[in-house]
Amino acid sequence: MSESEQEFQDRVEKLCEDIFGFLFPSALRTAIRLDVPDHLAKGPRTAAELAELNGANAAYLERVLRYLATRNVFREDEAGRFHMTPEAELFRSDAQPSLRDFALVAAHEVVLGAAARLYDGVVKGKTVFEDVHGVGLFEYMSGNPEFAQSFDKGMSAFSDTENPVIAASYEFPAGATVVDVGGGRGGLLRSVLEQHEGVKGILLDRDHVVAGHMLDVPELAGRWEAVGGDFLESVPAGGDYYVIKHVLHNWSEEDGLRILDACRRAMAEGGRILVVDAVIPRDNAFHPGKTQDLMMMPIVDGQELTKEGFQALFAKAGFKLTRIIDTPSHSSIVEGITE
């Protein structure tokens, strides 16, 4: 076989592997639900030994783990025993941080059911989650608390992997008040307060979310407040910095402007808006934000933006984009001041 023919076969096989890429999140979710990472953390085991621990079918489980090993999640030795890998460590229930809950919600049938209708969304130019489930994502979660809890934990788990480096990428001056708008359990705000002495913080999110916040630690005593509320209506007043991390991209432009307007009306004189999201580059290179943007398309009305998109959005909300700060994560900090 000539080199050109080999290259053609390699290209076909690579494309076929990508076509079947949807199997990876489902296989990973299966292994996590069967607690395979936690079991293997105690030592290598065969699929048969794992099946005895979790009640699975040994032959089927072996096929799943063998596939995951090709993605560096677990490693199979010559004796048929599976081992942990650095990637698999991130899916342990006790990992800090852990991607376990994020992987579980990303491959949940509620999410995959909408993703399978991506074509319809592209043709209609609209989110299809409501077509599949009868209501929008946030209304669906209000009626399905078990999924809502899984969703919130998954998003928090993903955020926890990048919070420290994002907090370290911006200089918050001592004496400033940082308002974390839609900040979930307060992971980012906690990192900000830990890394910037003299800064105070206010966490805002839905009542049931802030009820499980992570700010109540001795070293942060007296420097924080957790507030339940609806950021589409109002946010705590008097802050110097309003941080909106991975929130705007979940909402339509109309609702995004409502959030930004609420922040502009509430902030102290000279205050700044800090939107933490992916800023999509205009090139053909891989960027996690492009994947995230496509993942959200069938589920929520929002989207990831380019630099020009942020400039236009800020201008409509009465802000001027002053700078974009890259961080070691895929997210950037988009800073704005009032016009």
Short mmCIF file of C-alpha atoms in Angstrom, two decimals:
data_model
loop_
_atom_site.label_atom_id
_atom_site.label_comp_id
_atom_site.label_asym_id
_atom_site.label_seq_id
_atom_site.Cartn_x
_atom_site.Cartn_y
_atom_site.Cartn_z
CA MET A 1 0.00 0.00 0.00
CA SER A 2 1.45 3.34 -1.03
CA GLU A 3 1.91 6.19 1.41
CA SER A 4 -0.96 8.19 -0.09
CA GLU A 5 -3.34 5.25 0.30
CA GLN A 6 -2.22 4.81 3.90
CA GLU A 7 -2.82 8.49 4.57
CA PHE A 8 -6.30 8.15 3.11
CA GLN A 9 -7.11 5.18 5.36
CA ASP A 10 -5.75 7.04 8.39
CA ARG A 11 -7.93 10.03 7.56
CA VAL A 12 -11.03 7.85 7.20
CA GLU A 13 -10.36 6.06 10.48
CA LYS A 14 -9.79 9.36 12.28
CA LEU A 15 -13.08 10.73 10.95
CA CYS A 16 -14.93 7.57 11.91
CA GLU A 17 -13.51 7.82 15.41
CA ASP A 18 -14.79 11.39 15.62
CA ILE A 19 -18.20 10.30 14.31
CA PHE A 20 -18.47 7.86 17.21
CA GLY A 21 -17.19 10.43 19.69
CA PHE A 22 -20.60 10.59 21.37
CA LEU A 23 -19.80 7.24 22.98
CA PHE A 24 -17.08 8.69 25.22
CA PRO A 25 -19.28 10.73 27.60
CA SER A 26 -21.77 7.86 27.84
CA ALA A 27 -19.03 5.33 28.60
CA LEU A 28 -17.47 7.67 31.14
CA ARG A 29 -20.80 8.29 32.86
CA THR A 30 -21.35 4.53 33.05
CA ALA A 31 -17.99 3.94 34.72
CA ILE A 32 -18.54 6.77 37.19
CA ARG A 33 -22.04 5.60 38.12
CA LEU A 34 -20.50 2.19 38.84
CA ASP A 35 -17.88 3.88 41.08
CA VAL A 36 -15.03 2.43 39.04
CA PRO A 37 -12.62 5.33 39.79
CA ASP A 38 -13.20 4.97 43.53
CA HIS A 39 -12.74 1.19 43.41
CA LEU A 40 -9.55 1.37 41.32
CA ALA A 41 -8.13 4.03 43.63
CA LYS A 42 -7.70 1.16 46.11
CA GLY A 43 -5.69 -0.89 43.62
CA PRO A 44 -5.83 -2.53 40.15
CA ARG A 45 -8.74 -4.87 39.46
CA THR A 46 -10.09 -6.93 36.58
CA ALA A 47 -13.50 -6.19 35.12
CA ALA A 48 -14.82 -9.35 36.82
CA GLU A 49 -13.59 -8.14 40.20
CA LEU A 50 -15.12 -4.72 39.63
CA ALA A 51 -18.40 -6.29 38.55
CA GLU A 52 -18.60 -8.16 41.85
CA LEU A 53 -18.25 -4.84 43.67
CA ASN A 54 -20.81 -2.87 41.71
CA GLY A 55 -23.30 -5.44 40.43
CA ALA A 56 -22.51 -4.95 36.74
CA ASN A 57 -22.12 -7.50 33.97
CA ALA A 58 -18.39 -8.30 33.81
CA ALA A 59 -18.18 -8.81 30.04
CA TYR A 60 -20.03 -5.59 29.23
CA LEU A 61 -18.07 -3.61 31.82
CA GLU A 62 -14.77 -4.87 30.39
CA ARG A 63 -15.73 -3.54 26.95
CA VAL A 64 -16.53 -0.11 28.40
CA LEU A 65 -13.28 0.08 30.36
CA ARG A 66 -11.22 -1.15 27.42
CA TYR A 67 -12.66 1.69 25.32
CA LEU A 68 -12.03 4.28 28.05
CA ALA A 69 -8.43 3.10 28.29
CA THR A 70 -7.91 4.30 24.72
CA ARG A 71 -8.75 7.79 26.05
CA ASN A 72 -6.26 7.52 28.94
CA VAL A 73 -9.10 7.08 31.41
CA PHE A 74 -7.84 3.90 33.13
CA ARG A 75 -5.09 1.62 31.83
CA GLU A 76 -5.29 -2.11 31.16
CA ASP A 77 -2.25 -4.31 31.80
CA GLU A 78 -1.35 -7.62 30.17
CA ALA A 79 -3.11 -9.55 32.93
CA GLY A 80 -6.41 -7.79 32.19
CA ARG A 81 -6.35 -5.62 35.29
CA PHE A 82 -7.37 -1.99 35.06
CA HIS A 83 -5.36 0.76 36.73
CA MET A 84 -5.94 4.42 37.53
CA THR A 85 -4.41 7.18 35.40
CA PRO A 86 -3.97 10.92 36.13
CA GLU A 87 -7.11 11.54 34.05
CA ALA A 88 -9.11 8.94 35.98
CA GLU A 89 -8.07 10.54 39.28
CA LEU A 90 -10.21 13.57 38.38
CA PHE A 91 -13.33 11.39 38.48
CA ARG A 92 -12.90 10.10 42.02
CA SER A 93 -15.65 11.21 44.38
CA ASP A 94 -13.07 12.55 46.83
CA ALA A 95 -10.87 14.35 44.28
CA GLN A 96 -10.23 18.04 44.92
CA PRO A 97 -11.24 19.35 42.46
CA SER A 98 -13.33 16.60 40.90
CA LEU A 99 -14.93 16.40 37.46
CA ARG A 100 -17.20 13.52 38.55
CA ASP A 101 -20.43 15.53 38.74
CA PHE A 102 -19.63 17.50 35.60
CA ALA A 103 -19.19 14.29 33.61
CA LEU A 104 -22.41 12.86 35.05
CA VAL A 105 -24.53 15.84 34.01
CA ALA A 106 -22.83 16.32 30.62
CA ALA A 107 -23.91 12.82 29.55
CA HIS A 108 -27.29 12.89 31.29
CA GLU A 109 -30.17 11.81 29.08
CA VAL A 110 -31.83 15.20 29.65
CA VAL A 111 -28.84 16.91 28.02
CA LEU A 112 -28.18 14.30 25.33
CA GLY A 113 -31.84 14.27 24.33
CA ALA A 114 -31.62 17.95 23.41
CA ALA A 115 -28.17 17.60 21.80
CA ALA A 116 -29.55 14.93 19.45
CA ARG A 117 -31.86 17.62 18.02
CA LEU A 118 -29.05 20.03 17.12
CA TYR A 119 -30.07 19.97 13.44
CA ASP A 120 -33.55 21.24 14.30
CA GLY A 121 -32.06 24.07 16.30
CA VAL A 122 -29.77 25.14 13.46
CA VAL A 123 -32.63 25.10 10.94
CA LYS A 124 -35.05 26.95 13.23
CA GLY A 125 -32.45 29.23 14.79
CA LYS A 126 -33.61 28.42 18.32
CA THR A 127 -32.85 26.30 21.34
CA VAL A 128 -34.60 22.92 21.13
CA PHE A 129 -34.56 21.99 24.81
CA GLU A 130 -38.15 23.17 25.20
CA ASP A 131 -39.22 21.17 22.13
CA VAL A 132 -37.80 18.01 23.70
CA HIS A 133 -38.79 18.52 27.35
CA GLY A 134 -41.78 20.86 27.13
CA VAL A 135 -40.14 23.71 29.09
CA GLY A 136 -36.84 25.59 29.11
CA LEU A 137 -33.82 24.35 31.05
CA PHE A 138 -34.27 26.48 34.16
CA GLU A 139 -38.00 25.83 34.37
CA TYR A 140 -37.29 22.12 33.89
CA MET A 141 -34.86 22.19 36.80
CA SER A 142 -37.38 23.90 39.06
CA GLY A 143 -39.69 20.91 38.54
CA ASN A 144 -36.96 18.28 38.70
CA PRO A 145 -34.91 18.92 41.84
CA GLU A 146 -32.79 15.78 41.46
CA PHE A 147 -31.56 16.85 38.03
CA ALA A 148 -31.21 20.45 39.24
CA GLN A 149 -28.96 19.32 42.06
CA SER A 150 -26.86 17.25 39.68
CA PHE A 151 -26.65 20.18 37.25
CA ASP A 152 -25.60 22.66 39.94
CA LYS A 153 -23.00 20.26 41.35
CA GLY A 154 -21.66 19.56 37.86
CA MET A 155 -21.26 23.22 36.95
CA SER A 156 -19.67 23.96 40.32
CA ALA A 157 -17.27 21.06 39.89
CA PHE A 158 -16.14 22.35 36.50
CA SER A 159 -15.74 25.88 37.89
CA ASP A 160 -13.66 24.63 40.81
CA THR A 161 -10.95 23.46 38.40
CA GLU A 162 -10.31 27.01 37.19
CA ASN A 163 -11.35 29.28 40.06
CA PRO A 164 -7.89 29.65 41.67
CA VAL A 165 -6.14 30.68 38.44
CA ILE A 166 -8.93 33.09 37.49
CA ALA A 167 -8.84 34.72 40.93
CA ALA A 168 -5.07 35.10 40.64
CA SER A 169 -5.31 36.75 37.22
CA TYR A 170 -6.95 39.97 38.45
CA GLU A 171 -5.71 42.41 41.06
CA PHE A 172 -8.52 43.28 43.47
CA PRO A 173 -7.40 46.12 45.76
CA ALA A 174 -7.72 45.90 49.54
CA GLY A 175 -10.95 47.42 50.78
CA ALA A 176 -12.91 46.56 47.63
CA THR A 177 -16.22 44.72 47.67
CA VAL A 178 -16.62 41.99 45.07
CA VAL A 179 -20.14 40.85 44.17
CA ASP A 180 -20.23 37.38 42.61
CA VAL A 181 -23.40 37.41 40.49
CA GLY A 182 -24.83 33.92 39.96
CA GLY A 183 -21.76 32.59 41.76
CA GLY A 184 -23.19 29.18 42.65
CA ARG A 185 -21.72 27.83 45.87
CA GLY A 186 -19.10 30.60 45.96
CA GLY A 187 -16.04 28.77 44.66
CA LEU A 188 -14.69 31.73 42.71
CA LEU A 189 -15.49 34.24 45.45
CA ARG A 190 -13.74 32.04 48.00
CA SER A 191 -10.62 31.94 45.80
CA VAL A 192 -10.76 35.74 45.39
CA LEU A 193 -11.00 36.30 49.14
CA GLU A 194 -8.27 33.77 49.89
CA GLN A 195 -5.86 35.36 47.43
CA HIS A 196 -6.61 39.05 48.07
CA GLU A 197 -6.32 40.29 51.64
CA GLY A 198 -8.69 43.02 52.75
CA VAL A 199 -11.26 42.29 50.03
CA LYS A 200 -14.88 41.63 51.02
CA GLY A 201 -17.38 39.63 49.00
CA ILE A 202 -21.08 39.10 48.42
CA LEU A 203 -22.36 35.88 46.86
CA LEU A 204 -25.65 36.04 44.93
CA ASP A 205 -27.55 33.07 43.56
CA ARG A 206 -30.82 31.22 43.98
CA ASP A 207 -31.81 30.46 47.57
CA HIS A 208 -31.31 26.70 47.35
CA VAL A 209 -27.90 27.17 45.71
CA VAL A 210 -26.40 29.64 48.20
CA ALA A 211 -27.73 27.47 51.01
CA GLY A 212 -24.86 25.09 50.20
CA HIS A 213 -22.16 27.76 49.90
CA MET A 214 -18.51 27.09 50.78
CA LEU A 215 -17.57 30.46 52.31
CA ASP A 216 -18.04 29.68 55.99
CA VAL A 217 -14.42 28.96 56.89
CA PRO A 218 -12.48 30.53 59.79
CA GLU A 219 -9.92 32.34 57.62
CA LEU A 220 -12.68 34.27 55.81
CA ALA A 221 -14.74 35.18 58.86
CA GLY A 222 -16.38 38.59 58.61
CA ARG A 223 -15.47 39.12 54.97
CA TRP A 224 -18.43 37.64 53.11
CA GLU A 225 -22.20 37.59 52.80
CA ALA A 226 -24.40 35.06 50.98
CA VAL A 227 -27.62 36.43 49.46
CA GLY A 228 -30.45 34.55 47.75
CA GLY A 229 -32.14 36.33 44.86
CA ASP A 230 -32.84 36.68 41.15
CA PHE A 231 -30.11 38.46 39.20
CA LEU A 232 -32.53 39.14 36.36
CA GLU A 233 -34.30 41.56 38.68
CA SER A 234 -31.67 43.03 41.02
CA VAL A 235 -28.26 42.46 42.56
CA PRO A 236 -26.74 43.65 45.87
CA ALA A 237 -25.92 47.36 45.75
CA GLY A 238 -22.68 49.16 46.53
CA GLY A 239 -20.15 46.73 45.10
CA ASP A 240 -16.92 47.84 43.45
CA TYR A 241 -16.54 44.80 41.21
CA TYR A 242 -19.41 42.75 39.81
CA VAL A 243 -18.13 39.38 38.64
CA ILE A 244 -20.32 37.38 36.26
CA LYS A 245 -18.69 34.00 35.63
CA HIS A 246 -20.19 31.50 33.18
CA VAL A 247 -23.61 33.15 33.51
CA LEU A 248 -24.17 35.45 30.53
CA HIS A 249 -23.53 32.65 28.06
CA ASN A 250 -26.57 30.81 29.48
CA TRP A 251 -29.02 33.58 28.61
CA SER A 252 -30.39 35.34 25.56
CA GLU A 253 -29.01 38.76 24.71
CA GLU A 254 -32.18 40.34 26.10
CA ASP A 255 -31.73 38.64 29.47
CA GLY A 256 -27.99 39.23 29.41
CA LEU A 257 -28.66 42.95 29.08
CA ARG A 258 -31.05 42.73 32.04
CA ILE A 259 -28.27 41.20 34.15
CA LEU A 260 -25.72 43.79 33.07
CA ASP A 261 -28.22 46.60 33.63
CA ALA A 262 -28.93 45.36 37.15
CA CYS A 263 -25.20 45.42 37.86
CA ARG A 264 -24.71 48.89 36.38
CA ARG A 265 -27.53 50.31 38.50
CA ALA A 266 -26.21 48.67 41.67
CA MET A 267 -22.46 49.31 41.46
CA ALA A 268 -20.65 52.00 43.40
CA GLU A 269 -19.23 55.02 41.59
CA GLY A 270 -16.20 53.94 39.60
CA GLY A 271 -17.26 50.31 39.76
CA ARG A 272 -16.29 47.70 37.18
CA ILE A 273 -17.98 44.77 35.53
CA LEU A 274 -15.91 41.58 35.11
CA VAL A 275 -17.41 38.96 32.82
CA VAL A 276 -15.57 35.64 33.00
CA ASP A 277 -16.26 33.54 29.94
CA ALA A 278 -14.54 32.15 26.89
CA VAL A 279 -13.68 34.77 24.29
CA ILE A 280 -13.90 33.02 20.94
CA PRO A 281 -10.90 33.67 18.65
CA ARG A 282 -11.46 34.09 14.94
CA ASP A 283 -9.23 31.27 13.73
CA ASN A 284 -9.43 27.58 12.90
CA ALA A 285 -7.52 26.37 15.95
CA PHE A 286 -9.04 24.26 18.69
CA HIS A 287 -10.44 26.27 21.58
CA PRO A 288 -12.52 24.76 24.42
CA GLY A 289 -14.89 27.70 24.16
CA LYS A 290 -15.92 26.63 20.66
CA THR A 291 -16.86 23.19 21.96
CA GLN A 292 -18.69 24.73 24.90
CA ASP A 293 -20.55 27.08 22.58
CA LEU A 294 -21.83 24.18 20.49
CA MET A 295 -22.70 22.16 23.59
CA MET A 296 -24.94 24.97 24.85
CA MET A 297 -26.69 25.66 21.54
CA PRO A 298 -29.50 23.08 21.89
CA ILE A 299 -29.87 23.64 25.65
CA VAL A 300 -29.88 27.38 26.43
CA ASP A 301 -30.51 30.63 24.55
CA GLY A 302 -27.07 32.10 25.15
CA GLN A 303 -23.74 31.70 23.41
CA GLU A 304 -20.02 32.35 23.71
CA LEU A 305 -18.89 35.66 22.22
CA THR A 306 -15.95 37.03 20.28
CA LYS A 307 -14.16 40.20 21.39
CA GLU A 308 -16.37 42.17 19.00
CA GLY A 309 -19.45 40.48 20.43
CA PHE A 310 -18.52 41.55 23.95
CA GLN A 311 -17.84 45.10 22.80
CA ALA A 312 -21.29 45.32 21.22
CA LEU A 313 -23.04 43.77 24.23
CA PHE A 314 -21.25 46.07 26.67
CA ALA A 315 -22.11 49.12 24.59
CA LYS A 316 -25.81 48.22 24.62
CA ALA A 317 -25.66 47.85 28.42
CA GLY A 318 -23.92 51.19 28.98
CA PHE A 319 -20.41 49.81 29.53
CA LYS A 320 -17.14 50.35 27.73
CA LEU A 321 -14.88 47.34 27.30
CA THR A 322 -11.51 48.35 28.74
CA ARG A 323 -9.47 45.17 28.43
CA ILE A 324 -9.55 41.39 28.10
CA ILE A 325 -7.30 39.49 30.49
CA ASP A 326 -6.30 35.97 29.50
CA THR A 327 -6.01 33.37 32.24
CA PRO A 328 -4.34 29.93 32.35
CA SER A 329 -7.83 28.44 31.85
CA HIS A 330 -9.91 28.65 28.68
CA SER A 331 -11.82 31.57 30.22
CA SER A 332 -10.84 35.22 30.00
CA ILE A 333 -11.78 38.19 32.17
CA VAL A 334 -13.63 40.83 30.16
CA GLU A 335 -13.47 44.11 32.05
CA GLY A 336 -15.80 47.06 31.54
CA ILE A 337 -16.55 50.45 33.05
CA THR A 338 -19.65 52.59 32.80
CA GLU A 339 -19.72 54.97 29.85
#
